[in-house]
Coordinates of C-alpha atoms in Angstrom, one line a residue:
M5 CA 214.1 91.3 -131.7
A6 CA 215.0 94.1 -129.3
L7 CA 212.4 95.8 -127.3
E8 CA 211.7 99.4 -128.0
C9 CA 209.8 101.9 -125.7
T10 CA 208.9 105.5 -126.4
I11 CA 207.5 107.6 -123.7
S12 CA 205.4 110.7 -124.4
E13 CA 203.1 113.0 -122.5
L14 CA 199.4 113.3 -123.2
G15 CA 198.5 116.3 -121.0
A16 CA 198.8 114.9 -117.4
V17 CA 199.1 111.3 -118.6
R18 CA 202.2 109.5 -119.6
L19 CA 202.1 107.2 -122.5
A20 CA 204.5 104.3 -123.0
C21 CA 204.4 102.6 -126.4
I22 CA 206.1 99.2 -126.4
I23 CA 207.3 97.5 -129.5
G24 CA 208.7 94.0 -129.8
R25 CA 208.8 90.9 -127.7
V26 CA 208.7 91.0 -123.9
D27 CA 210.6 88.0 -122.6
S28 CA 213.3 87.3 -120.0
A29 CA 216.0 88.9 -122.3
T30 CA 214.0 92.1 -122.7
A31 CA 212.0 92.4 -119.5
G32 CA 214.8 94.5 -117.9
G33 CA 214.3 97.2 -120.6
L34 CA 210.6 97.2 -120.0
E35 CA 211.2 97.7 -116.3
K36 CA 213.5 100.6 -116.9
A37 CA 211.0 102.2 -119.2
I38 CA 207.7 101.8 -117.3
I39 CA 208.6 101.8 -113.5
P40 CA 209.8 105.4 -113.5
L41 CA 206.5 106.6 -114.9
F42 CA 205.2 106.5 -111.4
D43 CA 208.1 108.4 -109.7
T44 CA 205.8 111.4 -109.4
S45 CA 202.8 110.9 -107.1
G46 CA 199.4 111.0 -108.9
C47 CA 200.8 110.7 -112.4
H48 CA 198.7 108.3 -114.4
A49 CA 200.1 106.2 -117.3
I50 CA 199.0 104.3 -120.3
V51 CA 201.0 101.4 -121.6
D52 CA 200.2 100.7 -125.3
L53 CA 200.9 97.0 -126.1
A54 CA 199.6 97.2 -129.7
A55 CA 203.0 96.5 -131.2
V56 CA 203.9 93.7 -128.7
D57 CA 203.6 90.2 -130.3
Y58 CA 204.6 88.2 -127.3
I59 CA 204.8 88.5 -123.6
S60 CA 206.3 86.0 -121.2
S61 CA 205.9 85.6 -117.4
A62 CA 208.9 87.9 -117.0
G63 CA 207.0 90.7 -118.8
L64 CA 203.9 90.0 -116.7
R65 CA 206.0 90.4 -113.5
I66 CA 207.2 93.9 -114.7
I67 CA 203.5 94.9 -115.5
L68 CA 202.4 93.7 -112.0
M69 CA 205.3 95.7 -110.5
A70 CA 204.3 98.8 -112.4
A71 CA 200.7 98.4 -111.2
K72 CA 201.9 98.1 -107.6
R73 CA 204.2 101.2 -108.1
A74 CA 201.2 103.1 -109.5
K75 CA 199.0 102.2 -106.5
Q76 CA 201.8 103.3 -104.1
A77 CA 201.9 106.6 -106.0
K78 CA 198.2 107.1 -105.8
A79 CA 198.1 106.9 -109.7
R80 CA 196.5 104.6 -112.2
L81 CA 198.0 102.3 -114.9
V82 CA 195.9 101.4 -117.9
L83 CA 197.1 99.0 -120.5
C84 CA 195.7 99.1 -124.1
G85 CA 196.0 97.8 -127.5
M86 CA 196.7 94.1 -126.7
A87 CA 196.9 91.7 -129.7
P88 CA 194.8 88.5 -129.3
Q89 CA 197.7 86.3 -128.3
V90 CA 199.0 88.8 -125.8
R91 CA 195.5 89.3 -124.3
E92 CA 195.3 85.5 -124.0
V93 CA 198.4 85.6 -121.8
F94 CA 196.8 88.2 -119.6
E95 CA 193.6 86.3 -119.4
I96 CA 195.2 82.9 -118.5
S97 CA 197.3 84.6 -115.8
G98 CA 194.2 86.3 -114.3
F99 CA 195.7 89.7 -114.8
L100 CA 192.7 90.9 -116.8
K101 CA 190.8 90.8 -113.5
I102 CA 193.2 92.9 -111.5
L103 CA 194.4 95.4 -114.1
E104 CA 192.7 98.1 -116.0
V105 CA 192.6 97.4 -119.7
A106 CA 191.2 99.4 -122.7
A107 CA 190.8 98.5 -126.3
D108 CA 193.0 101.4 -127.6
Q109 CA 194.6 104.7 -126.6
A110 CA 191.5 106.7 -126.9
S111 CA 189.6 104.4 -124.6
A112 CA 192.4 104.4 -122.1
Q113 CA 192.4 108.1 -122.1
A114 CA 188.6 108.1 -121.6
L115 CA 189.1 105.8 -118.5
L116 CA 191.6 108.3 -116.9
A117 CA 189.6 111.4 -117.7

């Protein structure tokens, strides 16, 4: 399955909704979609993973790159909507300890408010 990503604006926050599998074949598309979210200093972003059913280490690397780019831009990245199997990958990798994660888009917006 191909990876789809839609970007929208929620006021001053950018929202990236990811759909599909994130693996070595699709990680490049994820990178092209979410890394530019932080081209503007101070622009916060939410990445909604509710429609992601699988993420590999290649996808985790892109998420980590985005978090580092956000920090450099003095912005915040919040992930939300993880399915249990995706959350487990983030848990095992230790990423839940270093990334901001919310249950859903509304909770993510509240974190950034």
